[in-house]
Amino acid sequence: MTDDANRELLIQFHLEAGYIGHTFLDYKLAHEHLNAARKYTGLQIKLTGAMGKRTRFQSEDKAQLVLEVTREESGREEGTFTRTKIPKVLNLDDDTVLEAVSLTEPDIEYAVDMSPVEQAVVLATMEDHLRTHANQEKLTEEEASAHIQCILSQAKCWSVTLGCVYRRSCLEKGSRRRVERSMRQIEEIVNQRNSPDPPAIERLFLVYSVKIPPLWKLERQLAELLLSIGAIGSAVEVFERLRLWEDVITCYKRLGKMEKAESIIREQLAVQETPNLWCFLGDVTRDADHYIQAWEMSGQRHARSQRGLGYLYMAQEEYEKSIECFQKSLSINSLQVPVWFTYGCACLAAKRFQEAVKAFKRCVNIDSDNFEAWNNMASAYVQLKDKKKAFLTLKESIKCNYENWRIWENLLVVATDCGEFEEAIQAYHRLIDLKEKWTDVEVLRVLVQGVTGDYKDAQGNPGSRHQPRLLQLFGRITAKVVGESDIWRLYAELTNSAQNQTDETQQKVLQYLQKSQRCLTQQVNWEKSLDKCKHVGEQSLELADIYLAICDKKTSPQESLTMLQSAKMMLKSVQAKIKMAQLDPVTESLPEELSDLMDKLSSKLQVLISHINQLQK
């Protein structure tokens, strides 16, 4: 079998054996056979880089992935092969993405001229790489595209070319720009079944060496692609022709035709009862008895029935029942990521937080990029009063979805509670990036208290070390949100806590308090609310003190006089508005809650008048 006459037959044997290994998930055996096939061809196959463009509007060449195929010196080149008719290879026709990478140096040949059997080996090498590197999805797709482009650039054989365009369609079905070409290409392959050209003898050459799926699977994939782009009516026609009733039922459910779906289910149940059909009937009718029937029919070994029953109870807010169903389903099939997630949500709703943590942990162990599971796990930790773990969990959630403002908001709150001031400030900056005028006064108040009180952060560092970054954050916030009184007040408090107080610092504090006061007094009918009167009055007293402190340091009497007169007018205005709104016309007295405040305002006003009189002498 190793002589030249039988070498091609031996290569085909190893290719077919390799694909059988893939079918039975014996990847080690498959790799051995496919590697043996490559050795018999004498080909060296490797990925390399070349400069080129991928889009029409790309101005600079970038490094692109290409396949380099060389033949060993001892390798024996295949004999001549007459090119036969090949399936139609559809163009992409996209206004942005090029059909293939446009290389800077197109004259360089990266692949030797290959015979059909050698092309089949390259295709099998790609398939083996996809199977053994499934966890690197995006990278392996790029590598597979390089293999496919190499083969299509010298297409010769009907079956190898068909295998190539089929695998290209499988890769492209998840791409927004390429899914239409994927659908049209599969449709083109399906339509060739009745074509007399090329003859069967040419089509059958190497057909088992490239593992072309049977026609009904191709048609099913076409229907699934139609379904993915929203052509549900066309998809259901294909599914009905193939008698794939479960897919037909799914289509009618998506179309909202529940009566039609129920009719088909009952027709099929009359032919043969199966647990899946009973579950579909439960989905359509929302009747728990049908799921129970499926569960009993399967001998209590049908995960789908308990899953559907769990979802039904979850929708009805019967959380304890849904938890029990999810547990049964997961005990049979523990790799159901959506079920783990919903099980965790049910535990959260039922206040079984420890179980919720376990459920979400299993969820992220299977799918580490599930940011919602990370986020919900953090919520469970918060309920368990373990905020440190909640903080670390939210950090993982952020890695999975950097653009979700709700996760950043959760991280901000938890980081603040944990004393992670640096992380909280960073999270606040990110929230401003995502939502320009976003504010959380309570968080800012805690951060300001932590810094001004010099409380230790989570790392044991003094809070005052975070003052520069917090001042920078307030500067950014107030540049976008100018009408929030509490923010200006906190900004003034933070600025006033600086160790090295200067005239400029005091001037800034005064400016921020003035803006805070302006925001308060511009609120409609603030004087009619006792709480707001207290708030305005107390802040007015604080502002008057700042006026007095700055005036004491002023060298210019005229500047001091101007500032004190402004303070006097401010206090008089506040007093007048409170009296007008709160004075009882019968007793001519103010509410008890305000009497002490009004006395303080009057006293402070007298102090200001006294200072003004001294300056005017």
XYZ file of C-alpha atoms in Angstrom:
617
model
C 0.000 0.000 0.000
C 2.957 2.383 0.369
C 4.132 2.290 -3.244
C 3.499 5.208 -5.594
C 0.594 3.471 -7.324
C -1.420 3.215 -4.125
C -0.213 6.382 -2.371
C -3.292 8.435 -3.279
C -5.573 5.630 -2.121
C -3.666 5.493 1.175
C -4.082 9.250 1.647
C -7.829 8.917 1.052
C -7.999 6.101 3.610
C -6.327 8.234 6.290
C -8.582 11.191 5.474
C -11.726 9.087 5.830
C -10.419 7.447 9.017
C -9.634 10.884 10.444
C -13.158 12.129 9.791
C -14.590 8.997 11.414
C -12.457 9.811 14.467
C -14.033 13.274 14.551
C -17.500 11.752 14.289
C -16.894 9.576 17.344
C -15.048 12.382 19.196
C -11.758 10.465 19.196
C -9.672 13.526 18.345
C -6.325 11.917 19.142
C -6.920 9.078 16.669
C -8.273 11.538 14.093
C -5.180 13.729 14.421
C -2.883 10.732 13.928
C -4.655 9.690 10.715
C -4.814 13.213 9.277
C -1.159 13.822 10.113
C -0.291 10.573 8.343
C -2.232 11.740 5.267
C -0.273 15.004 5.243
C 3.058 13.158 5.525
C 2.222 10.997 2.518
C 1.578 14.125 0.438
C 4.926 15.619 1.459
C 3.268 18.975 2.172
C 4.365 21.447 4.818
C 1.362 23.524 5.951
C 1.750 26.537 8.203
C 0.186 29.920 8.861
C 2.220 33.044 8.272
C 1.758 36.781 8.020
C 1.684 39.136 5.057
C 0.894 42.823 4.693
C -2.398 43.678 3.039
C -5.858 45.210 3.243
C -9.133 43.633 4.330
C -11.590 46.473 3.612
C -12.154 48.805 0.659
C -11.520 51.975 2.659
C -8.465 50.766 4.561
C -5.693 53.312 4.009
C -2.764 51.463 5.587
C -1.626 47.897 5.050
C -1.868 45.691 8.131
C -0.509 42.242 8.937
C -2.877 39.588 7.561
C -3.017 35.841 8.099
C -2.219 33.682 5.056
C -1.578 29.975 4.564
C 1.823 28.882 3.340
C 1.941 25.461 1.680
C 5.266 24.056 0.508
C 6.305 20.642 -0.718
C 9.202 18.761 0.828
C 12.076 18.034 -1.506
C 11.517 14.335 -0.966
C 7.795 14.771 -1.455
C 6.361 13.315 -4.638
C 4.157 15.625 -6.642
C 0.852 14.236 -7.791
C 0.261 13.541 -11.412
C -1.624 15.886 -13.665
C -5.309 16.379 -12.962
C -7.835 17.627 -15.454
C -9.829 20.493 -13.978
C -13.539 19.630 -13.808
C -16.571 21.817 -13.394
C -16.816 23.151 -9.864
C -19.769 24.470 -7.836
C -20.528 28.154 -8.160
C -18.505 30.115 -5.605
C -20.574 33.178 -4.706
C -18.946 36.563 -4.215
C -19.481 38.600 -1.066
C -20.596 41.821 -2.842
C -20.143 43.916 0.298
C -19.626 47.666 0.124
C -16.914 47.586 2.790
C -15.315 44.161 3.246
C -13.212 42.815 0.373
C -13.848 39.384 -1.116
C -10.378 38.263 -0.025
C -7.366 39.904 1.579
C -5.675 42.251 -0.902
C -1.972 41.583 -0.354
C 0.628 44.320 -0.748
C 2.800 41.931 -2.785
C 0.292 39.839 -4.767
C 2.980 38.253 -6.946
C 4.391 36.195 -4.075
C 3.121 32.611 -4.225
C 2.456 31.333 -0.720
C 1.113 27.946 -1.810
C 2.413 25.436 -4.340
C 0.069 24.151 -7.019
C -1.849 21.337 -5.324
C -3.705 18.337 -6.663
C -7.293 17.701 -5.472
C -6.196 15.092 -2.940
C -3.623 17.520 -1.542
C -6.316 20.182 -1.278
C -8.447 17.655 0.608
C -5.549 17.185 3.046
C -5.311 20.959 3.609
C -9.072 21.067 4.223
C -8.848 18.167 6.684
C -5.947 19.872 8.491
C -8.153 22.923 8.938
C -11.044 20.794 10.210
C -8.772 19.069 12.720
C -7.476 22.421 13.958
C -11.031 23.727 14.408
C -12.016 20.672 16.421
C -8.991 20.762 18.736
C -8.992 24.555 19.302
C -12.714 25.181 19.747
C -12.101 27.354 22.819
C -10.258 29.946 20.690
C -13.250 30.629 18.479
C -12.350 34.007 16.964
C -8.717 33.076 16.283
C -9.573 29.700 14.768
C -12.123 31.337 12.445
C -9.377 33.574 11.028
C -7.081 30.582 10.628
C -9.823 28.557 8.926
C -10.530 31.440 6.528
C -6.866 31.427 5.489
C -7.062 27.678 4.702
C -10.286 28.085 2.725
C -9.009 31.058 0.725
C -5.865 29.113 -0.176
C -7.885 26.184 -1.571
C -10.454 28.325 -3.398
C -7.677 30.306 -5.086
C -6.811 27.141 -7.063
C -10.130 25.244 -7.078
C -10.027 22.186 -9.358
C -12.307 19.485 -8.007
C -16.088 19.547 -7.495
C -16.185 17.763 -4.112
C -13.229 19.623 -2.546
C -14.592 22.998 -3.669
C -18.040 22.064 -2.369
C -16.530 21.088 0.986
C -14.688 24.413 1.066
C -17.667 26.664 0.364
C -19.820 24.637 2.769
C -17.333 25.148 5.607
C -16.978 28.809 4.668
C -20.758 29.161 4.971
C -20.658 27.535 8.411
C -18.026 30.049 9.533
C -19.865 33.036 8.067
C -23.343 32.371 9.449
C -22.512 34.337 12.602
C -21.182 37.381 10.733
C -23.569 40.272 10.124
C -21.880 41.198 6.843
C -21.491 37.632 5.574
C -24.593 35.780 6.743
C -26.487 36.572 3.527
C -23.693 35.093 1.384
C -23.658 32.070 3.703
C -27.392 31.528 3.127
C -27.166 32.033 -0.649
C -24.191 29.671 -0.912
C -25.976 26.852 0.940
C -29.040 27.462 -1.243
C -26.837 27.204 -4.338
C -25.410 23.879 -3.112
C -28.903 22.510 -2.407
C -30.197 23.598 -5.827
C -27.475 21.614 -7.587
C -28.994 18.296 -6.528
C -31.032 18.038 -9.740
C -28.344 19.464 -11.993
C -27.045 16.919 -14.561
C -23.723 18.739 -14.815
C -21.148 17.686 -13.742
C -21.909 13.964 -14.032
C -22.074 11.774 -10.944
C -18.663 10.195 -11.592
C -16.999 13.591 -11.235
C -19.026 14.569 -8.195
C -18.207 11.354 -6.352
C -14.431 11.764 -6.714
C -13.024 12.381 -3.179
C -16.545 12.920 -1.833
C -15.806 10.844 1.293
C -12.403 12.495 1.757
C -13.967 15.902 2.424
C -16.948 14.758 4.502
C -19.743 16.515 2.644
C -22.944 16.324 4.715
C -26.034 14.620 3.258
C -28.552 16.710 1.349
C -31.161 16.784 4.120
C -28.604 18.257 6.535
C -27.712 20.925 3.993
C -31.394 21.773 3.603
C -31.816 21.906 7.365
C -28.879 24.289 7.639
C -30.429 26.436 4.903
C -33.672 26.581 6.884
C -31.774 27.514 10.066
C -30.027 30.335 8.198
C -33.374 31.552 6.860
C -34.672 31.474 10.419
C -31.671 33.471 11.689
C -32.286 36.309 9.205
C -36.007 36.435 9.987
C -37.361 34.566 6.942
C -39.453 32.307 9.174
C -42.093 31.546 6.529
C -39.480 30.222 4.086
C -37.770 28.271 6.864
C -40.961 26.531 7.954
C -41.586 25.329 4.377
C -38.199 23.596 4.327
C -38.695 22.083 7.782
C -42.134 20.757 6.806
C -40.719 19.193 3.642
C -38.025 17.487 5.733
C -40.656 16.476 8.316
C -38.605 18.062 11.105
C -41.653 18.669 13.239
C -39.871 20.072 16.268
C -38.338 22.795 14.109
C -41.713 23.407 12.453
C -43.295 23.881 15.881
C -40.513 26.284 16.891
C -41.168 28.359 13.761
C -44.900 28.594 14.379
C -44.242 29.581 17.993
C -41.963 32.390 16.794
C -44.656 33.489 14.363
C -47.141 33.586 17.238
C -49.336 30.937 15.574
C -49.919 28.906 18.727
C -53.092 27.245 17.435
C -51.273 25.967 14.347
C -48.356 24.763 16.475
C -50.726 22.979 18.862
C -52.543 21.356 15.943
C -49.294 19.945 14.511
C -48.168 18.714 17.941
C -51.425 16.866 18.544
C -51.259 15.338 15.055
C -47.772 14.009 15.777
C -48.788 12.797 19.232
C -51.520 10.772 17.564
C -48.835 9.126 15.415
C -46.317 8.551 18.215
C -46.049 10.015 21.686
C -42.605 11.276 22.700
C -41.426 13.295 25.724
C -40.264 16.114 23.447
C -43.691 16.465 21.835
C -45.375 16.616 25.237
C -42.897 19.329 26.225
C -43.698 21.296 23.080
C -47.387 20.991 23.907
C -46.600 22.332 27.372
C -44.714 25.263 25.826
C -47.684 26.147 23.641
C -50.526 25.592 26.129
C -48.598 26.624 29.298
C -50.056 23.569 31.029
C -47.828 21.953 33.683
C -49.557 18.568 33.242
C -47.973 18.121 29.802
C -44.447 18.536 31.215
C -45.278 16.069 33.978
C -46.562 13.615 31.338
C -43.244 13.943 29.457
C -41.302 13.417 32.691
C -43.203 10.261 33.589
C -43.054 8.897 30.033
C -39.254 9.205 30.040
C -38.931 7.313 33.292
C -37.945 10.566 35.011
C -34.835 10.900 32.839
C -35.888 13.775 30.569
C -34.071 17.019 31.464
C -36.096 19.052 28.941
C -39.417 18.381 30.699
C -38.195 19.559 34.111
C -36.520 22.559 32.491
C -39.764 23.609 30.801
C -41.726 23.031 34.005
C -39.189 25.108 35.926
C -39.507 27.990 33.462
C -43.301 27.793 33.749
C -43.226 27.973 37.552
C -40.662 30.787 37.342
C -43.010 32.827 35.130
C -45.802 32.191 37.664
C -43.470 33.383 40.481
C -43.649 29.991 42.213
C -39.938 30.062 42.951
C -39.665 27.088 45.321
C -41.335 24.797 42.780
C -39.154 26.126 39.961
C -35.989 25.528 42.027
C -36.985 21.906 42.575
C -37.565 21.419 38.827
C -34.264 23.037 37.849
C -32.414 20.809 40.317
C -33.920 17.696 38.735
C -33.088 18.903 35.218
C -29.493 19.772 36.127
C -28.952 16.448 37.894
C -29.547 14.799 34.503
C -27.693 17.327 32.325
C -25.335 19.610 34.241
C -24.104 21.543 31.178
C -27.236 23.651 30.648
C -25.906 27.198 31.073
C -29.319 28.951 30.722
C -30.804 26.594 33.312
C -28.009 27.257 35.798
C -28.559 30.976 35.281
C -32.339 30.829 35.730
C -31.908 28.486 38.702
C -29.672 31.126 40.290
C -32.260 33.841 39.587
C -34.974 31.703 41.194
C -32.770 31.236 44.274
C -32.253 35.002 44.467
C -36.003 35.574 44.277
C -36.580 32.919 46.963
C -33.858 34.532 49.159
C -31.740 31.368 49.033
C -28.587 33.357 48.438
C -26.018 30.646 49.198
C -27.608 28.379 46.581
C -27.736 31.316 44.163
C -23.970 31.777 44.500
C -23.387 28.074 43.756
C -25.675 28.218 40.712
C -23.996 31.282 39.216
C -20.563 29.779 39.928
C -21.471 26.709 37.891
C -22.769 29.012 35.186
C -19.487 30.953 34.874
C -17.420 27.762 35.154
C -19.043 26.630 31.909
C -19.298 30.071 30.278
C -16.746 32.431 31.825
C -17.903 35.346 29.615
C -21.434 35.377 31.023
C -21.360 38.869 32.556
C -24.954 38.620 33.792
C -24.076 35.548 35.851
C -21.077 37.349 37.377
C -23.264 40.366 38.136
C -26.010 38.293 39.753
C -23.446 36.362 41.780
C -22.219 39.689 43.137
C -25.812 40.570 44.091
C -26.045 37.313 46.044
C -22.787 38.092 47.849
C -24.128 41.540 48.762
C -27.204 39.906 50.289
C -24.877 37.584 52.230
C -23.034 40.683 53.535
C -19.822 39.508 51.852
C -19.100 42.719 49.986
C -15.426 41.964 49.396
C -16.339 38.909 47.297
C -19.084 40.932 45.635
C -16.492 43.533 44.653
C -14.105 40.921 43.192
C -16.989 39.251 41.335
C -18.076 42.541 39.776
C -14.500 43.088 38.607
C -14.826 39.811 36.658
C -18.170 40.937 35.266
C -16.585 44.166 33.986
C -13.974 42.134 32.085
C -16.794 40.401 30.198
C -18.771 43.540 29.367
C -16.875 46.809 29.656
C -19.692 48.878 28.129
C -22.559 47.998 30.467
C -23.246 51.005 32.708
C -25.370 49.012 35.142
C -22.420 46.792 36.058
C -20.257 49.869 36.560
C -22.957 51.350 38.788
C -23.019 48.187 40.902
C -19.224 48.196 41.074
C -19.234 51.844 42.159
C -21.648 51.232 45.041
C -19.939 48.050 46.251
C -16.446 49.533 45.918
C -17.550 52.538 47.991
C -18.986 50.243 50.684
C -15.747 48.224 50.749
C -13.532 51.278 51.071
C -12.036 50.729 47.620
C -11.861 54.479 47.014
C -9.518 54.256 44.023
C -11.756 51.726 42.253
C -14.866 53.756 43.103
C -13.384 56.921 41.590
C -12.367 54.996 38.454
C -15.866 53.484 38.191
C -17.424 56.956 38.483
C -15.187 58.218 35.655
C -16.268 55.262 33.507
C -19.943 55.972 34.215
C -19.461 59.548 33.016
C -17.899 58.114 29.833
C -20.951 55.914 29.286
C -23.694 58.268 30.564
C -22.505 61.842 30.268
C -24.635 63.460 32.996
C -24.783 60.518 35.383
C -24.716 61.395 39.112
C -24.917 59.584 42.445
C -24.846 62.116 45.292
C -24.884 59.484 48.053
C -21.741 57.816 46.734
C -20.022 61.186 46.380
C -21.009 62.057 49.945
C -19.426 58.841 51.270
C -16.259 59.422 49.246
C -15.966 63.013 50.496
C -16.503 61.872 54.092
C -13.846 59.198 53.663
C -11.319 61.696 52.315
C -12.080 64.651 54.607
C -12.263 62.370 57.666
C -9.018 60.678 56.580
C -10.556 57.224 57.036
C -8.388 54.297 55.950
C -9.257 52.642 52.661
C -9.406 48.884 51.998
C -5.612 48.730 51.662
C -5.044 50.568 54.955
C -3.964 53.816 53.289
C -5.217 57.178 54.633
C -8.243 58.532 52.794
C -6.599 61.917 52.293
C -4.256 60.459 49.678
C -7.247 60.131 47.319
C -8.092 63.857 47.519
C -6.330 64.890 44.239
C -8.144 62.246 42.189
C -11.467 62.998 43.874
C -11.039 66.718 43.178
C -10.353 65.832 39.548
C -13.558 63.767 39.486
C -15.621 66.632 40.946
C -14.150 68.979 38.354
C -15.309 66.645 35.598
C -18.761 66.168 37.135
C -19.431 69.894 37.643
C -18.354 70.612 34.070
C -21.313 68.500 32.893
C -23.866 68.805 35.733
C -24.199 72.426 36.896
C -27.615 72.425 38.575
C -27.060 69.945 41.434
C -26.785 71.838 44.732
C -25.482 68.912 46.812
C -22.627 68.256 44.389
C -21.418 71.871 44.594
C -21.667 71.740 48.388
C -19.630 68.507 48.556
C -17.111 69.996 46.133
C -16.739 72.980 48.485
C -16.363 70.686 51.510
C -13.689 68.630 49.761
C -11.789 71.726 48.613
C -11.994 73.233 52.093
C -10.332 70.122 53.575
C -7.032 70.751 51.792
C -4.109 70.850 54.217
C -2.402 73.901 52.720
C -5.193 76.461 52.626
C -4.503 79.489 50.417
C -6.509 82.547 49.459
C -7.186 80.870 46.127
C -8.515 77.778 47.885
C -10.851 79.853 50.054
C -12.036 81.711 46.989
C -12.882 78.393 45.298
C -14.784 77.210 48.365
C -16.797 80.439 48.339
C -17.481 80.104 44.628
C -18.704 76.491 44.972
C -20.955 77.348 47.938
C -22.412 80.293 46.035
C -23.300 77.965 43.169
C -24.805 75.480 45.602
C -26.857 78.256 47.219
C -28.010 79.474 43.828
C -29.170 75.977 42.849
C -31.129 75.690 46.111
C -32.856 79.065 45.958
C -33.746 78.626 42.295
C -35.949 75.648 43.151
C -39.630 76.522 42.798
C -41.429 77.118 46.129
C -38.528 75.945 48.265
C -39.662 78.320 51.033
C -42.948 76.389 51.443
C -41.151 73.244 52.634
C -39.854 73.160 56.216
C -37.032 70.760 55.311
C -35.900 72.900 52.411
C -36.081 76.035 54.564
C -33.773 74.387 57.097
C -31.406 73.270 54.355
C -31.233 76.718 52.743
C -30.892 78.453 56.115
C -28.057 76.225 57.337
C -26.164 76.583 54.083
C -26.680 80.356 54.204
C -25.024 80.430 57.636
C -22.101 78.385 56.338
C -21.745 80.664 53.332
C -21.788 83.746 55.574
C -18.959 82.258 57.663
C -16.878 81.720 54.517
C -17.512 85.344 53.508
C -16.302 86.529 56.921
C -13.223 84.264 56.870
C -12.139 85.522 53.467
C -12.794 89.177 54.347
C -10.578 88.878 57.430
C -7.661 87.988 55.140
C -8.377 90.645 52.516
C -5.982 93.592 52.407
C -8.395 95.730 50.389
C -11.224 97.197 52.555
C -13.278 97.917 49.432
C -13.222 94.266 48.320
C -14.154 93.138 51.830
C -17.006 95.632 51.962
C -18.397 94.436 48.619
C -18.292 90.788 49.723
C -19.927 91.451 53.094
C -22.712 93.449 51.475
C -23.357 90.488 49.156
C -23.526 88.211 52.194
C -25.932 90.603 53.952
C -28.248 90.722 50.923
C -28.183 86.931 50.705
C -29.175 86.487 54.368
C -31.898 89.142 54.171
C -33.357 87.523 51.055
C -33.475 84.095 52.724
C -35.060 85.514 55.882
C -37.665 87.433 53.924
C -38.718 84.439 51.829
C -39.020 82.153 54.854
C -41.080 84.715 56.783
C -43.376 85.359 53.833
C -44.121 81.674 53.343
C -44.013 80.317 56.913
C -45.299 83.186 59.134
C -48.719 82.454 60.640
C -50.953 85.465 59.753
C -53.047 85.053 62.928
C -50.355 84.516 65.586
C -47.647 86.234 63.575
C -45.218 83.532 64.637
C -43.006 81.034 62.809
C -43.150 77.241 63.262
C -41.088 75.991 66.202
C -38.768 74.063 63.869
C -37.665 77.329 62.238
C -37.497 79.698 65.210
C -33.996 78.661 66.267
C -32.759 78.839 62.677
C -34.217 82.326 62.194
C -32.529 83.494 65.400
C -29.188 82.240 64.071
C -29.766 83.989 60.764
C -30.589 87.245 62.577
C -27.480 86.948 64.756
C -25.286 86.262 61.745
C -26.846 89.218 59.953
C -25.962 91.482 62.892
C -22.364 90.250 62.782
C -22.182 91.107 59.084
C -23.709 94.551 59.657
C -21.191 95.175 62.442
C -18.269 94.298 60.143
C -19.712 96.467 57.376
C -20.050 99.434 59.732
C -16.440 99.055 60.831
C -15.234 99.026 57.227
C -17.322 102.088 56.334
C -15.763 104.212 59.101
